[in-house]
Coordinates of N, CA and C in Angstrom, one line a residue:
Chain A
X1243 N 69.5 93.1 126.0 CA 70.6 92.1 126.2 C 70.6 91.6 127.6
X1244 N 70.7 90.3 127.7 CA 70.8 89.7 129.0 C 72.3 89.7 129.5
X1245 N 72.5 90.3 130.7 CA 73.8 90.5 131.3 C 74.0 89.4 132.3
X1246 N 75.1 88.7 132.2 CA 75.5 87.7 133.2 C 76.6 88.2 134.0
X1247 N 76.5 88.2 135.3 CA 77.5 88.7 136.3 C 78.0 87.5 137.1
X1248 N 79.3 87.2 137.0 CA 79.9 86.1 137.7 C 80.6 86.7 139.0
X1249 N 80.6 85.9 140.0 CA 81.3 86.2 141.2 C 81.8 84.9 141.9
X1250 N 82.9 85.0 142.6 CA 83.8 86.2 142.6 C 84.6 86.3 141.3
X1251 N 85.3 87.4 141.1 CA 86.2 87.6 140.0 C 87.3 86.6 140.0
X1252 N 87.9 86.4 141.2 CA 89.0 85.5 141.5 C 88.7 84.7 142.7
X1253 N 89.0 83.4 142.7 CA 88.7 82.5 143.8 C 90.0 81.8 144.1
X1254 N 90.6 81.9 145.3 CA 91.8 81.3 145.6 C 91.6 80.1 146.6
X1255 N 91.9 79.0 146.1 CA 91.6 77.8 146.9 C 92.8 76.8 146.8
X1256 N 92.8 75.8 147.6 CA 93.8 74.7 147.5 C 93.2 73.4 147.0
X1257 N 94.1 72.6 146.4 CA 93.6 71.3 145.9 C 92.9 70.5 147.0
X1258 N 91.8 69.9 146.7 CA 91.1 69.1 147.7 C 89.9 69.9 148.2
X1259 N 90.0 71.2 148.1 CA 88.9 72.1 148.6 C 87.7 72.1 147.7
X1260 N 86.6 72.6 148.2 CA 85.4 72.7 147.4 C 85.3 74.1 146.8
X1261 N 84.9 74.2 145.5 CA 84.8 75.5 144.9 C 83.3 75.8 144.5
X1262 N 82.9 77.0 144.8 CA 81.5 77.4 144.5 C 81.6 78.7 143.7
X1263 N 81.2 78.7 142.4 CA 81.2 79.8 141.5 C 79.8 80.2 141.2
X1264 N 79.5 81.5 141.1 CA 78.2 82.0 140.9 C 78.0 82.7 139.6
X1265 N 76.9 82.7 139.0 CA 76.5 83.4 137.8 C 75.1 83.9 138.0
X1266 N 74.9 85.2 137.9 CA 73.6 85.8 138.0 C 73.2 86.5 136.7
X1267 N 72.0 86.2 136.3 CA 71.4 86.8 135.1 C 70.6 88.1 135.4
X1268 N 70.6 89.0 134.5 CA 69.9 90.3 134.6 C 68.4 90.0 134.5
X1269 N 68.0 88.9 133.9 CA 66.6 88.5 133.8 C 66.6 87.0 133.7
X1270 N 65.4 86.4 133.9 CA 65.3 85.0 133.9 C 65.8 84.4 132.5
X1271 N 66.7 83.3 132.7 CA 67.1 82.6 131.5 C 66.6 81.1 131.6
X1272 N 65.6 80.9 132.5 CA 65.1 79.6 132.7 C 66.3 78.7 133.1
X1273 N 66.4 77.6 132.4 CA 67.6 76.7 132.6 C 68.6 76.7 131.4
X1274 N 68.5 77.8 130.6 CA 69.3 77.9 129.4 C 70.6 78.5 129.7
X1275 N 71.4 77.8 130.6 CA 72.7 78.3 131.0 C 73.7 77.2 130.9
X1276 N 74.9 77.6 130.5 CA 76.0 76.6 130.4 C 77.3 77.2 131.1
X1277 N 78.2 76.3 131.4 CA 79.4 76.7 132.0 C 80.6 76.1 131.1
X1278 N 81.6 76.9 130.9 CA 82.8 76.5 130.2 C 84.0 76.7 131.0
X1279 N 85.0 75.9 130.8 CA 86.3 76.0 131.4 C 87.3 76.4 130.3
X1280 N 88.2 77.4 130.7 CA 89.3 77.8 129.8 C 90.6 77.8 130.5
X1281 N 91.5 77.0 130.0 CA 92.9 77.1 130.5 C 93.7 78.0 129.7
X1282 N 94.9 78.5 130.2 CA 95.7 79.4 129.5 C 96.1 78.9 128.1
X1283 N 95.9 79.7 127.1 CA 96.3 79.3 125.7 C 95.5 78.2 125.1
X1284 N 94.4 77.9 125.7 CA 93.5 76.9 125.2 C 92.1 77.5 124.9
X1285 N 91.3 76.7 124.1 CA 90.0 77.1 123.8 C 89.1 76.8 125.0
X1286 N 87.9 77.4 125.1 CA 87.0 77.0 126.1 C 86.5 75.6 125.9
X1287 N 86.1 74.9 127.0 CA 85.5 73.6 126.9 C 84.2 73.6 127.6
X1288 N 83.2 73.0 127.0 CA 81.9 72.9 127.6 C 81.9 71.9 128.8
X1289 N 81.5 72.4 130.0 CA 81.4 71.6 131.2 C 80.0 71.2 131.5
X1290 N 79.1 72.1 131.6 CA 77.8 71.9 132.1 C 76.8 72.6 131.1
X1291 N 75.7 72.0 130.7 CA 74.7 72.6 129.9 C 73.3 72.5 130.5
X1292 N 72.4 73.3 130.0 CA 71.1 73.4 130.6 C 71.1 73.4 132.1
X1293 N 72.0 74.1 132.6 CA 72.2 74.5 134.1 C 72.8 73.3 134.9
X1294 N 72.5 72.1 134.6 CA 72.8 71.0 135.5 C 73.3 69.7 134.9
X1295 N 73.4 69.7 133.6 CA 73.8 68.5 132.9 C 75.3 68.5 132.5
X1296 N 76.1 67.5 132.9 CA 77.5 67.4 132.6 C 77.6 67.1 131.1
X1297 N 78.6 67.7 130.5 CA 78.9 67.4 129.1 C 79.7 66.1 129.0
X1298 N 79.8 65.5 127.9 CA 80.5 64.2 127.7 C 81.9 64.3 128.2
X1299 N 82.3 63.4 129.0 CA 83.6 63.3 129.5 C 84.0 64.1 130.7
X1300 N 83.0 64.9 131.2 CA 83.3 65.8 132.3 C 83.2 65.0 133.6
X1301 N 84.2 65.1 134.5 CA 84.2 64.3 135.8 C 83.0 64.7 136.7
X1302 N 82.6 63.8 137.5 CA 81.5 63.9 138.3 C 81.7 65.0 139.4
X1303 N 82.9 65.4 139.7 CA 83.2 66.4 140.7 C 82.6 67.8 140.3
X1304 N 82.3 67.9 139.0 CA 81.7 69.2 138.5 C 80.2 69.0 138.5
X1305 N 79.5 70.0 139.1 CA 78.1 70.0 139.1 C 77.5 71.4 139.0
X1306 N 76.4 71.5 138.3 CA 75.7 72.8 138.2 C 74.3 72.8 138.7
X1307 N 73.9 73.9 139.2 CA 72.6 74.0 139.8 C 72.0 75.4 139.5
X1308 N 70.7 75.6 139.7 CA 70.1 76.9 139.6 C 69.1 76.9 138.4
X1309 N 68.3 77.9 138.5 CA 67.3 78.2 137.4 C 66.9 79.7 137.6
X1310 N 66.3 80.2 136.5 CA 65.9 81.6 136.6 C 67.0 82.6 136.4
X1311 N 67.4 83.2 137.5 CA 68.5 84.2 137.5 C 69.7 83.8 138.2
X1312 N 69.7 82.8 139.1 CA 70.8 82.4 139.9 C 71.3 81.0 139.7
X1313 N 72.6 80.9 139.4 CA 73.2 79.7 139.0 C 74.5 79.5 139.7
X1314 N 74.9 78.2 140.0 CA 76.1 77.8 140.7 C 76.8 76.7 140.0
X1315 N 78.1 76.8 139.9 CA 79.0 75.7 139.4 C 79.8 75.3 140.7
X1316 N 79.7 74.0 141.0 CA 80.4 73.5 142.1 C 81.4 72.5 141.7
X1317 N 82.6 72.6 142.2 CA 83.6 71.6 142.0 C 83.9 71.0 143.4
X1318 N 83.5 69.7 143.6 CA 83.4 69.2 144.9 C 84.8 69.0 145.6
X1319 N 85.8 68.7 144.9 CA 87.2 68.5 145.5 C 88.2 68.9 144.4
X1320 N 88.8 70.0 144.5 CA 89.6 70.5 143.4 C 90.9 69.6 143.1
X1321 N 91.0 69.4 141.8 CA 92.2 68.7 141.3 C 93.1 69.8 140.7
X1322 N 94.4 69.5 140.7 CA 95.4 70.6 140.1 C 95.0 71.1 138.7
X1323 N 94.4 70.2 137.9 CA 94.0 70.6 136.5 C 92.7 71.4 136.5
X1324 N 92.1 71.7 137.6 CA 90.8 72.4 137.6 C 91.1 73.9 137.7
X1325 N 92.3 74.3 138.0 CA 92.6 75.8 138.1 C 92.6 76.4 136.7
X1326 N 91.7 77.3 136.5 CA 91.4 77.8 135.2 C 90.4 79.0 135.3
X1327 N 90.0 79.5 134.2 CA 88.9 80.5 134.2 C 87.6 79.8 133.7
X1328 N 86.6 80.2 134.4 CA 85.3 79.6 134.2 C 84.3 80.7 133.7
X1329 N 83.6 80.4 132.6 CA 82.6 81.3 132.1 C 81.2 80.7 132.1
X1330 N 80.2 81.5 132.4 CA 78.8 81.0 132.1 C 78.3 81.7 130.8
X1331 N 77.3 81.1 130.2 CA 76.8 81.5 129.0 C 75.3 81.3 129.0
X1332 N 74.5 82.2 128.4 CA 73.0 81.9 128.3 C 72.6 81.9 126.9
X1333 N 71.6 81.1 126.6 CA 71.0 81.0 125.3 C 69.5 81.3 125.3
X1334 N 69.0 81.8 126.4 CA 67.6 82.1 126.5 C 67.2 83.2 125.5
X1335 N 68.1 84.1 125.2 CA 67.9 85.2 124.3 C 68.5 84.8 122.9
X1336 N 68.4 83.5 122.6 CA 68.9 83.0 121.3 C 68.4 83.9 120.2
X1337 N 69.3 84.3 119.2 CA 70.7 83.9 119.0 C 71.7 84.9 119.7
X1338 N 71.1 85.8 120.5 CA 72.0 86.8 121.1 C 72.6 86.2 122.3
X1339 N 73.5 85.3 122.1 CA 74.2 84.6 123.2 C 75.1 85.7 124.0
X1340 N 75.1 85.5 125.3 CA 76.0 86.3 126.1 C 76.8 85.5 127.1
X1341 N 78.0 85.9 127.4 CA 78.8 85.3 128.4 C 79.0 86.1 129.6
X1342 N 79.2 85.5 130.8 CA 79.7 86.2 131.9 C 81.1 86.7 131.7
X1343 N 81.6 87.5 132.6 CA 83.0 88.0 132.5 C 84.1 87.1 133.0
X1344 N 83.6 86.0 133.6 CA 84.6 84.9 134.0 C 85.0 85.0 135.5
X1345 N 85.3 83.8 136.0 CA 85.8 83.7 137.3 C 87.1 82.9 137.2
X1346 N 88.2 83.5 137.7 CA 89.5 82.9 137.7 C 89.7 82.1 139.0
X1347 N 89.8 80.8 138.8 CA 90.1 79.9 140.0 C 91.6 79.7 140.0
X1348 N 92.2 80.2 141.1 CA 93.6 80.1 141.2 C 94.0 79.3 142.4
X1349 N 95.3 78.8 142.4 CA 95.8 78.0 143.5 C 96.2 78.9 144.6
X1350 N 95.8 78.6 145.8 CA 96.1 79.4 147.0 C 97.5 79.0 147.5
Chain B
X1336 N 87.4 61.7 115.4 CA 87.5 62.8 116.4 C 87.0 64.1 115.8
X1337 N 86.1 64.7 116.5 CA 85.6 66.0 116.0 C 86.7 67.1 116.1
X1338 N 86.9 67.8 115.1 CA 88.0 68.8 115.1 C 87.6 70.0 114.3
X1339 N 88.0 71.2 114.8 CA 87.8 72.5 114.2 C 89.1 73.2 114.1
X1340 N 89.5 73.6 113.0 CA 90.8 74.3 112.8 C 90.7 75.6 112.1
X1341 N 90.9 76.7 112.8 CA 90.8 78.0 112.3 C 92.1 78.4 111.6
X1342 N 92.0 79.3 110.6 CA 93.2 79.9 110.0 C 92.8 81.3 109.4
X1343 N 93.8 82.0 109.0 CA 93.6 83.3 108.3 C 93.8 84.5 109.1
X1344 N 94.1 84.3 110.4 CA 94.4 85.5 111.2 C 95.7 86.1 110.9
X1345 N 96.0 87.3 111.4 CA 97.2 88.0 111.2 C 97.1 89.5 111.6
X1346 N 98.1 90.2 111.1 CA 98.1 91.7 111.4 C 97.5 92.5 110.2
X1347 N 96.6 93.3 110.5 CA 96.0 94.1 109.5 C 95.8 95.6 110.0
X1348 N 95.9 96.5 109.1 CA 95.8 97.9 109.5 C 94.3 98.3 109.7
X1349 N 94.1 99.3 110.5 CA 92.7 99.8 110.7 C 92.0 100.1 109.3
X1350 N 90.8 99.7 109.2 CA 90.1 99.9 107.9 C 90.3 98.7 106.9
X1351 N 91.2 97.8 107.2 CA 91.5 96.7 106.3 C 90.5 95.6 106.5
X1352 N 90.8 94.5 105.7 CA 90.0 93.3 105.7 C 90.8 92.1 105.9
X1353 N 90.1 91.1 106.3 CA 90.7 89.8 106.6 C 89.6 88.7 106.5
X1354 N 89.9 87.5 106.0 CA 89.0 86.4 105.9 C 89.5 85.3 106.7
X1355 N 88.7 84.9 107.7 CA 89.0 83.7 108.5 C 88.3 82.5 108.0
X1356 N 89.0 81.3 108.2 CA 88.4 80.1 107.8 C 88.4 79.1 109.0
X1357 N 87.5 78.2 108.9 CA 87.4 77.1 110.0 C 87.1 75.8 109.2
X1358 N 88.1 74.9 109.3 CA 87.9 73.6 108.7 C 87.4 72.6 109.7
X1359 N 86.3 71.9 109.3 CA 85.7 71.0 110.2 C 86.0 69.6 109.8
X1360 N 86.1 68.7 110.7 CA 86.3 67.2 110.4 C 85.7 66.4 111.5
X1361 N 85.4 65.1 111.2 CA 85.0 64.2 112.3 C 83.5 64.2 112.6
X1362 N 82.8 65.0 111.9 CA 81.3 65.0 112.1 C 80.6 65.5 110.8
X1363 N 79.3 65.4 110.7 CA 78.6 65.8 109.6 C 78.3 67.3 109.6
X1364 N 79.2 68.0 109.0 CA 79.3 69.5 109.1 C 77.9 70.1 108.7
X1365 N 77.3 69.6 107.7 CA 76.1 70.2 107.1 C 74.9 70.0 108.0
X1366 N 75.1 69.3 109.1 CA 73.9 69.1 110.1 C 73.9 70.1 111.2
X1367 N 74.9 70.9 111.3 CA 75.1 71.8 112.5 C 75.1 73.3 112.2
X1368 N 74.5 74.1 113.0 CA 74.8 75.5 113.0 C 76.2 75.7 113.5
X1369 N 76.8 76.8 113.1 CA 78.2 77.1 113.5 C 78.3 78.6 113.9
X1370 N 79.2 78.9 114.8 CA 79.4 80.2 115.3 C 80.8 80.7 115.3
X1371 N 81.0 82.0 115.4 CA 82.3 82.6 115.7 C 82.2 83.3 117.0
X1372 N 83.2 83.1 117.9 CA 83.2 83.8 119.2 C 84.6 84.4 119.3
X1373 N 84.8 85.6 119.8 CA 86.1 86.2 119.9 C 86.4 86.5 121.4
X1374 N 87.7 86.7 121.6 CA 88.3 87.0 122.9 C 89.4 88.0 122.8
X1375 N 89.2 89.2 123.2 CA 90.2 90.2 123.2 C 91.3 89.8 124.2
X1376 N 92.5 90.2 123.9 CA 93.6 89.9 124.8 C 93.3 90.1 126.3
X1377 N 93.4 89.1 127.1 CA 93.1 89.2 128.5 C 91.7 89.5 129.0
X1378 N 90.8 89.4 128.0 CA 89.4 89.6 128.3 C 88.5 88.4 128.2
X1379 N 87.2 88.6 128.3 CA 86.3 87.5 128.3 C 85.8 87.1 126.9
X1380 N 84.8 86.3 126.8 CA 84.3 85.8 125.5 C 83.2 86.7 125.0
X1381 N 83.2 86.9 123.7 CA 82.1 87.6 123.0 C 81.6 86.9 121.8
X1382 N 80.3 86.6 121.8 CA 79.7 85.9 120.6 C 79.7 86.9 119.5
X1383 N 80.1 86.5 118.3 CA 80.2 87.3 117.1 C 79.1 87.1 116.1
X1384 N 79.0 85.8 115.7 CA 78.0 85.5 114.6 C 77.6 84.1 114.6
X1385 N 76.5 83.8 114.0 CA 75.9 82.4 113.9 C 75.4 82.2 112.5
X1386 N 75.5 81.0 112.0 CA 74.9 80.6 110.8 C 74.3 79.2 110.9
X1387 N 73.1 79.1 110.4 CA 72.4 77.8 110.5 C 73.0 76.8 109.5
X1388 N 72.6 75.5 109.6 CA 73.2 74.5 108.9 C 73.1 74.7 107.3
X1389 N 72.0 75.2 106.9 CA 71.9 75.4 105.4 C 72.1 76.9 105.0
X1390 N 72.6 77.7 105.9 CA 72.8 79.1 105.7 C 71.5 79.9 105.6
X1391 N 70.4 79.4 106.0 CA 69.2 80.1 105.9 C 69.0 81.2 106.9
X1392 N 69.7 81.0 108.1 CA 69.6 81.9 109.2 C 71.0 82.4 109.6
X1393 N 71.1 83.7 109.6 CA 72.4 84.3 109.9 C 72.2 85.4 110.9
X1394 N 73.0 85.5 111.9 CA 72.9 86.5 113.0 C 74.2 87.1 113.3
X1395 N 74.2 88.3 113.7 CA 75.5 89.0 114.1 C 75.3 89.8 115.4
X1396 N 76.4 89.9 116.2 CA 76.4 90.8 117.3 C 76.3 92.3 116.7
X1397 N 75.7 93.2 117.5 CA 75.7 94.6 117.0 C 77.0 95.2 116.8
X1398 N 78.0 94.7 117.5 CA 79.4 95.3 117.4 C 80.0 95.0 116.0
X1399 N 79.5 94.0 115.3 CA 80.1 93.7 114.0 C 79.1 93.8 112.8
X1400 N 77.9 94.0 113.1 CA 76.9 94.0 112.1 C 77.2 95.1 111.0
X1401 N 77.1 94.7 109.8 CA 77.4 95.6 108.7 C 78.9 95.6 108.3
X1402 N 79.7 95.0 109.1 CA 81.2 94.9 108.7 C 81.6 93.5 108.5
X1403 N 81.1 92.5 109.2 CA 81.5 91.1 109.1 C 80.4 90.3 108.4
X1404 N 80.8 89.3 107.7 CA 79.9 88.4 107.0 C 80.3 87.0 107.2
X1405 N 79.4 86.2 107.8 CA 79.6 84.8 108.0 C 79.1 84.0 106.8
X1406 N 79.8 82.9 106.5 CA 79.3 82.1 105.4 C 79.9 80.7 105.6
X1407 N 79.4 79.7 104.9 CA 79.9 78.4 105.0 C 79.8 77.7 103.6
X1408 N 80.6 76.6 103.5 CA 80.5 75.8 102.3 C 80.5 74.4 102.8
X1409 N 79.3 73.8 102.8 CA 79.1 72.5 103.3 C 79.8 71.4 102.5
X1410 N 80.0 71.7 101.2 CA 80.7 70.7 100.4 C 82.2 70.6 100.8
X1411 N 82.7 71.7 101.3 CA 84.1 71.8 101.7 C 84.3 71.7 103.2
X1412 N 83.2 71.5 104.0 CA 83.2 71.4 105.4 C 83.9 72.6 106.0
X1413 N 83.6 73.7 105.6 CA 84.3 74.9 106.0 C 83.3 76.1 106.3
X1414 N 83.8 76.8 107.3 CA 83.1 78.0 107.8 C 84.0 79.2 107.6
X1415 N 83.4 80.4 107.3 CA 84.2 81.6 107.0 C 83.7 82.8 107.8
X1416 N 84.6 83.7 107.9 CA 84.2 85.0 108.5 C 85.0 86.1 107.7
X1417 N 84.2 86.8 106.9 CA 84.8 87.9 106.2 C 84.7 89.2 107.0
X1418 N 85.8 89.8 107.3 CA 85.9 90.9 108.2 C 86.4 92.2 107.5
X1419 N 85.5 93.2 107.4 CA 85.8 94.4 106.7 C 85.8 95.6 107.6
X1420 N 86.4 96.7 107.2 CA 86.4 97.9 108.0 C 86.9 97.6 109.4
X1421 N 88.0 96.9 109.5 CA 88.5 96.4 110.9 C 88.9 97.6 111.7
X1422 N 88.7 97.5 113.0 CA 89.0 98.5 114.0 C 89.9 97.9 115.0
X1423 N 90.6 98.7 115.8 CA 91.5 98.3 116.8 C 90.8 97.4 117.8
X1424 N 89.5 97.7 118.1 CA 88.8 96.9 119.1 C 88.3 95.5 118.5
X1425 N 88.6 95.2 117.3 CA 88.4 93.9 116.7 C 89.5 92.9 117.0
X1426 N 90.6 93.5 117.6 CA 91.8 92.6 117.9 C 91.4 91.6 118.9
X1427 N 91.6 90.3 118.6 CA 91.1 89.2 119.4 C 91.5 87.9 118.8
X1428 N 91.4 86.9 119.6 CA 91.5 85.5 119.1 C 90.1 85.2 118.7
X1429 N 89.9 84.7 117.5 CA 88.6 84.3 117.0 C 88.5 82.8 117.0
X1430 N 87.5 82.3 117.6 CA 87.2 80.9 117.7 C 86.0 80.5 116.8
X1431 N 86.0 79.4 116.2 CA 84.8 78.8 115.6 C 84.3 77.7 116.6
X1432 N 83.0 77.6 116.6 CA 82.5 76.6 117.5 C 81.2 75.9 116.9
X1433 N 81.1 74.6 117.1 CA 79.9 73.9 116.6 C 78.8 74.2 117.6
X1434 N 77.6 74.3 117.1 CA 76.5 74.6 118.0 C 75.5 73.4 117.9
X1435 N 75.1 72.9 119.0 CA 74.0 72.0 119.2 C 73.4 72.5 120.5
X1436 N 72.6 73.6 120.5 CA 72.2 74.3 121.6 C 73.4 75.1 122.3
X1437 N 74.4 74.4 122.5 CA 75.6 75.0 123.2 C 76.8 74.8 122.3
X1438 N 77.9 75.5 122.6 CA 79.1 75.5 121.8 C 80.0 74.4 122.2
X1439 N 80.1 73.4 121.4 CA 80.9 72.2 121.7 C 81.2 71.4 120.4
X1440 N 82.4 71.3 120.0 CA 83.6 71.8 120.6 C 84.0 73.2 120.0
X1441 N 85.1 73.7 120.4 CA 85.7 74.9 119.8 C 87.0 74.6 119.1
X1442 N 87.3 75.4 118.2 CA 88.6 75.3 117.6 C 89.7 76.0 118.5
X1443 N 90.9 75.9 118.0 CA 92.0 76.4 118.9 C 92.2 77.9 118.8
X1444 N 91.5 78.5 117.8 CA 91.5 80.0 117.6 C 92.6 80.5 116.7
X1445 N 92.3 81.7 116.1 CA 93.3 82.4 115.3 C 93.3 83.8 115.7
X1446 N 94.5 84.4 115.8 CA 94.7 85.7 116.4 C 94.6 86.8 115.2
X1447 N 93.7 87.7 115.4 CA 93.6 88.9 114.6 C 94.1 90.1 115.3
X1448 N 95.0 90.8 114.7 CA 95.6 92.0 115.4 C 95.3 93.2 114.4
X1449 N 94.6 94.2 114.8 CA 94.3 95.4 114.0 C 95.2 96.5 114.6
X1450 N 96.2 96.9 113.9 CA 97.1 97.9 114.3 C 97.8 98.6 113.2
X1451 N 98.1 99.9 113.3 CA 98.8 100.6 112.3 C 100.4 100.4 112.5

């Protein structure tokens, strides 16, 4: 099983600041990594797929980078609606998908 | 608009059974693989099961293998999850999700609580 480890567990920032979230895989997943956003009481929403491609309708302030075992989700300037939990997911080991444990982005 | 709506959740005793449904609309259901993903209260996401568009390929997480059965009815645009021998650790919100490499979109989820 490929284990995804996200850091930090919690990130406290203010609106307008830049957020950098990390996801590390226990073995290479190439570029087969996605990022999801989940707000309280809502289903997850696909943000980034194949490591660096924004999903339909996702604002340009969201960007993804990385390959192999180290990946980053960057939010260039935080908006109030961006405070949520973010999960990474790999499909390199299809169909045994795995998710990271999540990073909670909270308002400072 | 692409929409997925789960139903069938509820309270069930350990060892009991439950059948979840996911009604799809706004897209050609028969063209997509579908998945179930669950989330225990206050916890992260766990992939549960996957079924290909024609039901030819079916996969399960080890945690549910032998107890859960995924199925679909393309004529009814519906996805199902039959859950047997339920355990306390199966308590979670269960989401269905359309798959085209990645999971997008997801339904709103249905809560399954396994408790005596």
